[in-house]
Amino acid sequence: MSQFMANWNQTMVTEFLFSVFPPLYEGGLLFFILLLCVYAFIISGNLVIFVAVQLDMALHTPMYFFISVLSFLEIWYTTTTIPKMLSSLVSEKKTISLAGCLMQMYFFHSLGITEGCVLTAMSIDRYIAICYPLRYPTIMTSRLCVQLTAGSCFCGFLLVLPEIAWIATLPFCGSNKIHQIFCDFTPVLSLACTDTSLVVIVDAIHAVEILASFLVIALSYVRIIMVILGMPSAEGRHKAFSTCAAHLAVFLLFFGSVAVMYLRFSATYSVFWDTVIAVTFVILAPFLNPIIYSLRNKEMKDAIGRLFHQKRDGRAQK
C-alpha cells in the first residue's frame, strides 16, 4: 500500500521525450535533410508504383496487385513515424504526448503486421504460380486477392489492439525519456511505474506472428526453388527466379530486421544498436522497396515509363 501511495505521489507522465535525437546545430540539421530526402523518395517511389499498377492494364495480375498494396501500406507505415522524427530533429521540444505515443505504436505495429501478412500472401501467390501454373488462373482470382488483403488488414489492426489497450491502463511516472527513434513497446513499458511482467505475453504474441509468417514464406520458397531447379530450360529457370528475387529480397530485409528486434526476449542491446536495427526496418526497408520492385522488374520499369510518357504527351497536347 505504501509503495502504491509513493508511486501515486510521483508526478504522472503525460508526455515522453525522445532522447536519441541530437540538437539542431550538433548534427540534427544534417540528419533532418537526409531523412527528409529519404522520406520524399519513399512517398514518391511507392506512390508511382501504386499508380502505375492501377493504371496499366498489363500489371493487373495478382502479383502486381499485392505489390501495389504493399506500396500503399509503406506510405502510411513510414508516415506514422518519420514526420515525428523530422519534427524532433529540428525542434527544441523533442516530445510526444502519451496519447500520441499510443497512437503511433498502434498504427506502426498494425501496418507492420499487415505488411507481413501481405508478404505472406505474395509468397503463396508465387508458390501457386510456379508450382501449379495450369491451375493458377482459377485459384488466384481477383476475389481471393481482395480477401487475402482484407484478412491481412483485419489481422494487423486487430492483433495489436489488446496490447495498446493494456499499455493505456498503465501509470507512467518518474523518467519520461524514450531511448528510441519512435514509440515502441519495450522502451515505453520500461518507463511504467508498475509491474509489467505481462510483457512476456506480448513478446510471445510477437514471436508467434513473426515466426508463422516466416515459416509460411520460407516453406513456400523452398518448394519454389526445388521446382525451378527442376525446370529443363535455362531461360525458364531465369524467368522464374527473376519474378521471385524481388519479393525474396524484401522478405529477407523486412523479416530479418524485425526478427532481430522482436525475437530477442530477455536479450538487450545498447541504445546505438537498438537505433540501428530500428532504422533498418523503419527507414531503410521502405526506402529500398521501390528500388527493388522497379529496377529489378522489367514489366514495372516499362509501366512506369509509359506512365510518365503519357503525362508528357498530355502536357504537349495542352
Short mmCIF file of C-alpha atoms in Angstrom, two decimals:
data_model
loop_
_atom_site.label_atom_id
_atom_site.label_comp_id
_atom_site.label_asym_id
_atom_site.label_seq_id
_atom_site.Cartn_x
_atom_site.Cartn_y
_atom_site.Cartn_z
CA MET A 1 0.00 0.00 0.00
CA SER A 2 2.83 2.40 0.91
CA GLN A 3 4.54 1.57 -2.39
CA PHE A 4 1.30 2.35 -4.24
CA MET A 5 0.96 5.70 -2.45
CA ALA A 6 4.62 6.50 -3.21
CA ASN A 7 4.03 5.85 -6.88
CA TRP A 8 0.82 7.86 -6.83
CA ASN A 9 2.54 10.85 -5.24
CA GLN A 10 5.13 10.98 -8.03
CA THR A 11 4.47 13.27 -10.94
CA MET A 12 2.48 11.35 -13.52
CA VAL A 13 3.99 11.43 -17.00
CA THR A 14 1.78 12.98 -19.69
CA GLU A 15 4.40 13.14 -22.44
CA PHE A 16 7.57 11.31 -23.44
CA LEU A 17 10.94 12.72 -24.52
CA PHE A 18 12.93 11.19 -27.40
CA SER A 19 16.50 11.25 -26.05
CA VAL A 20 18.35 9.87 -29.10
CA PHE A 21 17.86 12.85 -31.43
CA PRO A 22 20.80 15.30 -31.49
CA PRO A 23 20.29 19.07 -31.13
CA LEU A 24 19.71 21.02 -34.35
CA TYR A 25 23.21 22.50 -34.57
CA GLU A 26 25.01 19.33 -33.43
CA GLY A 27 24.08 17.18 -36.40
CA GLY A 28 20.30 17.47 -36.16
CA LEU A 29 20.01 19.66 -39.27
CA LEU A 30 22.10 17.25 -41.37
CA PHE A 31 20.05 14.26 -40.25
CA PHE A 32 16.87 16.26 -40.92
CA ILE A 33 17.88 16.99 -44.55
CA LEU A 34 18.92 13.36 -45.17
CA LEU A 35 15.76 11.95 -43.60
CA LEU A 36 13.55 14.43 -45.46
CA CYS A 37 15.08 13.35 -48.79
CA VAL A 38 14.64 9.67 -47.88
CA TYR A 39 11.02 10.23 -46.82
CA ALA A 40 10.25 12.15 -50.04
CA PHE A 41 11.70 9.28 -52.08
CA ILE A 42 9.73 6.67 -50.11
CA ILE A 43 6.44 8.51 -50.63
CA SER A 44 7.02 9.36 -54.31
CA GLY A 45 8.54 5.96 -55.19
CA ASN A 46 5.77 3.92 -53.61
CA LEU A 47 3.11 6.28 -54.97
CA VAL A 48 4.46 5.89 -58.53
CA ILE A 49 4.39 2.09 -58.20
CA PHE A 50 0.84 2.16 -56.80
CA VAL A 51 -0.46 4.47 -59.55
CA ALA A 52 1.37 2.54 -62.30
CA VAL A 53 -0.23 -0.75 -61.21
CA GLN A 54 -3.68 0.81 -61.01
CA LEU A 55 -3.50 2.48 -64.45
CA ASP A 56 -1.55 -0.05 -66.53
CA MET A 57 -3.66 -3.00 -67.69
CA ALA A 58 -0.53 -5.11 -68.23
CA LEU A 59 0.03 -5.07 -64.45
CA HIS A 60 -3.49 -6.17 -63.49
CA THR A 61 -2.28 -9.51 -62.14
CA PRO A 62 -2.28 -10.90 -58.59
CA MET A 63 1.49 -10.39 -58.15
CA TYR A 64 1.34 -6.70 -59.05
CA PHE A 65 -1.87 -6.25 -57.09
CA PHE A 66 -0.02 -7.34 -53.93
CA ILE A 67 2.96 -5.14 -54.83
CA SER A 68 0.62 -2.14 -55.13
CA VAL A 69 -0.96 -2.98 -51.76
CA LEU A 70 2.50 -3.22 -50.20
CA SER A 71 3.47 0.14 -51.70
CA PHE A 72 0.27 1.73 -50.38
CA LEU A 73 0.96 0.32 -46.90
CA GLU A 74 4.57 1.52 -46.98
CA ILE A 75 3.39 5.12 -47.48
CA TRP A 76 1.33 5.01 -44.28
CA TYR A 77 3.79 2.78 -42.39
CA THR A 78 6.54 5.39 -42.74
CA THR A 79 4.14 8.29 -42.17
CA THR A 80 3.37 7.00 -38.66
CA THR A 81 6.97 7.59 -37.57
CA ILE A 82 9.14 9.68 -39.93
CA PRO A 83 7.23 13.02 -39.73
CA LYS A 84 7.58 12.92 -35.94
CA MET A 85 11.28 12.10 -36.31
CA LEU A 86 11.69 15.10 -38.63
CA SER A 87 9.99 17.45 -36.18
CA SER A 88 12.11 16.09 -33.31
CA LEU A 89 15.30 16.76 -35.27
CA VAL A 90 14.53 20.47 -35.75
CA SER A 91 12.51 21.19 -32.63
CA GLU A 92 13.92 22.02 -29.21
CA LYS A 93 10.99 20.17 -27.65
CA LYS A 94 11.55 16.56 -28.73
CA THR A 95 8.44 15.23 -27.03
CA ILE A 96 5.30 13.27 -27.84
CA SER A 97 2.11 13.10 -25.77
CA LEU A 98 1.08 9.86 -24.09
CA ALA A 99 -1.96 9.60 -26.37
CA GLY A 100 0.18 10.39 -29.42
CA CYS A 101 2.68 7.73 -28.37
CA LEU A 102 -0.05 5.10 -28.02
CA MET A 103 -1.49 6.06 -31.43
CA GLN A 104 1.94 5.84 -33.05
CA MET A 105 2.56 2.40 -31.55
CA TYR A 106 -0.85 1.15 -32.65
CA PHE A 107 -0.69 2.27 -36.27
CA PHE A 108 3.01 1.44 -36.70
CA HIS A 109 2.61 -2.14 -35.49
CA SER A 110 -0.78 -2.62 -37.16
CA LEU A 111 0.61 -1.57 -40.53
CA GLY A 112 3.79 -3.60 -39.93
CA ILE A 113 1.83 -6.79 -39.19
CA THR A 114 -0.40 -6.11 -42.20
CA GLU A 115 2.70 -5.81 -44.39
CA GLY A 116 3.99 -9.11 -43.03
CA CYS A 117 0.68 -10.77 -43.88
CA VAL A 118 0.72 -9.27 -47.39
CA LEU A 119 4.27 -10.56 -47.92
CA THR A 120 3.00 -13.98 -46.83
CA ALA A 121 0.14 -13.74 -49.35
CA MET A 122 2.67 -12.79 -52.04
CA SER A 123 4.73 -15.90 -51.28
CA ILE A 124 1.60 -18.06 -51.59
CA ASP A 125 0.84 -16.37 -54.92
CA ARG A 126 4.35 -17.12 -56.25
CA TYR A 127 4.13 -20.69 -54.92
CA ILE A 128 0.90 -21.38 -56.82
CA ALA A 129 2.12 -19.56 -59.97
CA ILE A 130 5.32 -21.62 -60.21
CA CYS A 131 4.29 -24.95 -58.71
CA TYR A 132 0.76 -25.12 -60.18
CA PRO A 133 0.86 -22.88 -63.30
CA LEU A 134 -2.13 -24.51 -65.04
CA ARG A 135 -4.41 -24.07 -62.02
CA TYR A 136 -3.06 -20.60 -61.13
CA PRO A 137 -5.70 -18.51 -63.02
CA THR A 138 -8.57 -20.40 -61.39
CA ILE A 139 -7.08 -20.32 -57.87
CA MET A 140 -5.66 -16.79 -57.62
CA THR A 141 -8.76 -14.89 -58.66
CA SER A 142 -9.21 -11.16 -58.05
CA ARG A 143 -11.76 -12.02 -55.38
CA LEU A 144 -9.24 -14.17 -53.49
CA CYS A 145 -6.63 -11.39 -53.73
CA VAL A 146 -9.06 -8.91 -52.19
CA GLN A 147 -9.99 -11.41 -49.47
CA LEU A 148 -6.33 -12.06 -48.61
CA THR A 149 -5.67 -8.31 -48.43
CA ALA A 150 -8.74 -7.71 -46.26
CA GLY A 151 -7.70 -10.59 -44.00
CA SER A 152 -4.21 -9.12 -43.69
CA CYS A 153 -5.64 -5.74 -42.64
CA PHE A 154 -8.04 -7.42 -40.20
CA CYS A 155 -5.21 -9.37 -38.53
CA GLY A 156 -2.91 -6.36 -38.44
CA PHE A 157 -5.33 -3.90 -36.90
CA LEU A 158 -6.95 -6.39 -34.51
CA LEU A 159 -3.93 -8.22 -33.05
CA VAL A 160 -2.26 -5.08 -31.69
CA LEU A 161 -5.40 -3.63 -30.10
CA PRO A 162 -5.30 -5.63 -26.80
CA GLU A 163 -1.64 -4.70 -26.22
CA ILE A 164 -2.30 -0.98 -26.76
CA ALA A 165 -5.41 -1.12 -24.54
CA TRP A 166 -3.34 -2.75 -21.75
CA ILE A 167 -0.49 -0.20 -22.05
CA ALA A 168 -3.06 2.63 -21.93
CA THR A 169 -4.08 1.48 -18.42
CA LEU A 170 -0.54 1.60 -17.04
CA PRO A 171 0.65 4.50 -14.86
CA PHE A 172 3.81 6.28 -16.03
CA CYS A 173 5.88 8.29 -13.55
CA GLY A 174 9.47 9.26 -12.96
CA SER A 175 11.64 9.28 -16.08
CA ASN A 176 9.93 10.06 -19.39
CA LYS A 177 12.95 9.51 -21.69
CA ILE A 178 12.44 7.06 -24.58
CA HIS A 179 15.78 5.73 -25.83
CA GLN A 180 14.49 5.03 -29.33
CA ILE A 181 13.59 6.92 -32.52
CA PHE A 182 9.87 6.17 -32.15
CA CYS A 183 7.42 4.86 -29.56
CA ASP A 184 7.83 1.11 -29.24
CA PHE A 185 6.63 -1.46 -26.73
CA THR A 186 9.85 -2.20 -24.82
CA PRO A 187 11.11 1.41 -24.39
CA VAL A 188 7.66 2.60 -23.30
CA LEU A 189 6.97 -0.31 -20.95
CA SER A 190 10.32 0.24 -19.23
CA LEU A 191 9.00 3.64 -18.08
CA ALA A 192 5.85 2.28 -16.41
CA CYS A 193 5.88 2.57 -12.61
CA THR A 194 4.09 -0.72 -12.05
CA ASP A 195 4.57 -4.41 -12.72
CA THR A 196 4.94 -5.08 -16.47
CA SER A 197 5.67 -8.80 -16.30
CA LEU A 198 2.86 -9.33 -18.83
CA VAL A 199 5.37 -8.09 -21.39
CA VAL A 200 6.40 -11.75 -21.70
CA ILE A 201 2.98 -12.45 -23.20
CA VAL A 202 3.42 -9.51 -25.57
CA ASP A 203 6.80 -10.93 -26.65
CA ALA A 204 5.25 -14.35 -27.18
CA ILE A 205 2.48 -12.88 -29.36
CA HIS A 206 5.06 -11.04 -31.49
CA ALA A 207 7.13 -14.21 -31.78
CA VAL A 208 4.16 -16.27 -32.98
CA GLU A 209 3.16 -13.60 -35.53
CA ILE A 210 6.69 -13.28 -36.94
CA LEU A 211 7.52 -16.99 -36.93
CA ALA A 212 4.20 -18.01 -38.53
CA SER A 213 4.72 -15.63 -41.45
CA PHE A 214 8.39 -16.57 -41.72
CA LEU A 215 7.59 -20.29 -41.77
CA VAL A 216 4.93 -19.98 -44.50
CA ILE A 217 7.20 -17.84 -46.70
CA ALA A 218 10.29 -19.99 -46.10
CA LEU A 219 8.47 -23.24 -46.89
CA SER A 220 6.90 -21.69 -49.98
CA TYR A 221 10.30 -20.64 -51.31
CA VAL A 222 11.96 -23.96 -50.52
CA ARG A 223 9.30 -25.63 -52.67
CA ILE A 224 9.56 -22.91 -55.36
CA ILE A 225 13.35 -23.28 -55.61
CA MET A 226 13.03 -27.07 -55.90
CA VAL A 227 10.54 -26.69 -58.76
CA ILE A 228 12.66 -24.03 -60.52
CA LEU A 229 15.81 -26.16 -60.32
CA GLY A 230 13.87 -29.00 -61.95
CA MET A 231 12.90 -26.90 -64.98
CA PRO A 232 14.50 -28.19 -68.20
CA SER A 233 15.29 -24.84 -69.87
CA ALA A 234 17.76 -22.26 -68.56
CA GLU A 235 15.52 -19.45 -69.83
CA GLY A 236 12.57 -20.79 -67.83
CA ARG A 237 14.69 -21.02 -64.68
CA HIS A 238 15.98 -17.46 -65.14
CA LYS A 239 12.48 -16.06 -65.67
CA ALA A 240 11.08 -17.89 -62.65
CA PHE A 241 13.95 -16.76 -60.41
CA SER A 242 13.65 -13.15 -61.59
CA THR A 243 9.95 -12.97 -60.65
CA CYS A 244 10.72 -14.19 -57.12
CA ALA A 245 14.03 -12.42 -56.46
CA ALA A 246 12.49 -9.03 -55.62
CA HIS A 247 9.97 -10.50 -53.18
CA LEU A 248 12.65 -12.65 -51.55
CA ALA A 249 14.94 -9.61 -51.11
CA VAL A 250 12.14 -7.57 -49.48
CA PHE A 251 11.21 -10.54 -47.29
CA LEU A 252 14.77 -11.03 -46.02
CA LEU A 253 15.29 -7.30 -45.36
CA PHE A 254 11.96 -6.78 -43.57
CA PHE A 255 11.71 -10.01 -41.56
CA GLY A 256 15.45 -10.13 -40.83
CA SER A 257 15.50 -6.76 -39.06
CA VAL A 258 12.12 -7.32 -37.40
CA ALA A 259 13.23 -10.71 -36.07
CA VAL A 260 16.43 -9.22 -34.59
CA MET A 261 14.36 -6.53 -32.85
CA TYR A 262 11.37 -8.54 -31.60
CA LEU A 263 12.63 -12.13 -31.18
CA ARG A 264 15.29 -11.31 -28.62
CA PHE A 265 13.10 -11.85 -25.49
CA SER A 266 15.39 -11.14 -22.49
CA ALA A 267 18.42 -10.15 -24.58
CA THR A 268 19.31 -6.46 -24.55
CA TYR A 269 21.26 -4.27 -26.98
CA SER A 270 22.91 -0.92 -26.49
CA VAL A 271 20.94 2.21 -27.42
CA PHE A 272 23.15 2.53 -30.51
CA TRP A 273 22.36 -0.95 -31.85
CA ASP A 274 18.67 -0.63 -30.92
CA THR A 275 18.60 2.55 -33.02
CA VAL A 276 20.47 0.94 -35.94
CA ILE A 277 18.07 -2.02 -36.03
CA ALA A 278 15.05 0.31 -35.83
CA VAL A 279 16.39 2.45 -38.70
CA THR A 280 16.74 -0.71 -40.81
CA PHE A 281 13.05 -1.69 -40.76
CA VAL A 282 11.54 1.77 -40.16
CA ILE A 283 13.50 3.70 -42.81
CA LEU A 284 15.90 1.53 -44.86
CA ALA A 285 13.47 -1.25 -45.86
CA PRO A 286 10.74 1.16 -47.10
CA PHE A 287 13.46 3.16 -48.92
CA LEU A 288 14.78 0.09 -50.77
CA ASN A 289 11.42 -1.46 -51.64
CA PRO A 290 10.61 0.88 -54.59
CA ILE A 291 14.14 0.39 -55.91
CA ILE A 292 13.92 -3.40 -55.67
CA TYR A 293 10.47 -3.62 -57.27
CA SER A 294 11.19 -1.15 -60.08
CA LEU A 295 14.82 -1.70 -61.03
CA ARG A 296 14.64 -5.50 -60.73
CA ASN A 297 11.43 -5.80 -62.74
CA LYS A 298 11.27 -5.06 -66.48
CA GLU A 299 7.46 -5.00 -66.60
CA MET A 300 7.33 -2.47 -63.76
CA LYS A 301 10.00 -0.28 -65.39
CA ASP A 302 8.11 -0.36 -68.68
CA ALA A 303 4.82 0.54 -66.95
CA ILE A 304 6.44 3.46 -65.09
CA GLY A 305 7.96 4.62 -68.38
CA ARG A 306 4.55 4.51 -70.07
CA LEU A 307 3.02 6.40 -67.15
CA PHE A 308 5.46 9.32 -67.45
CA HIS A 309 5.31 9.19 -71.25
CA GLN A 310 1.52 9.64 -71.12
CA LYS A 311 1.93 12.61 -68.76
CA ARG A 312 4.40 14.26 -71.13
CA ASP A 313 2.09 13.64 -74.10
CA GLY A 314 -0.84 15.12 -72.19
CA ARG A 315 1.13 18.27 -71.38
CA ALA A 316 2.32 18.59 -75.00
CA GLN A 317 -1.27 18.43 -76.29
CA LYS A 318 -2.29 21.21 -73.94
#
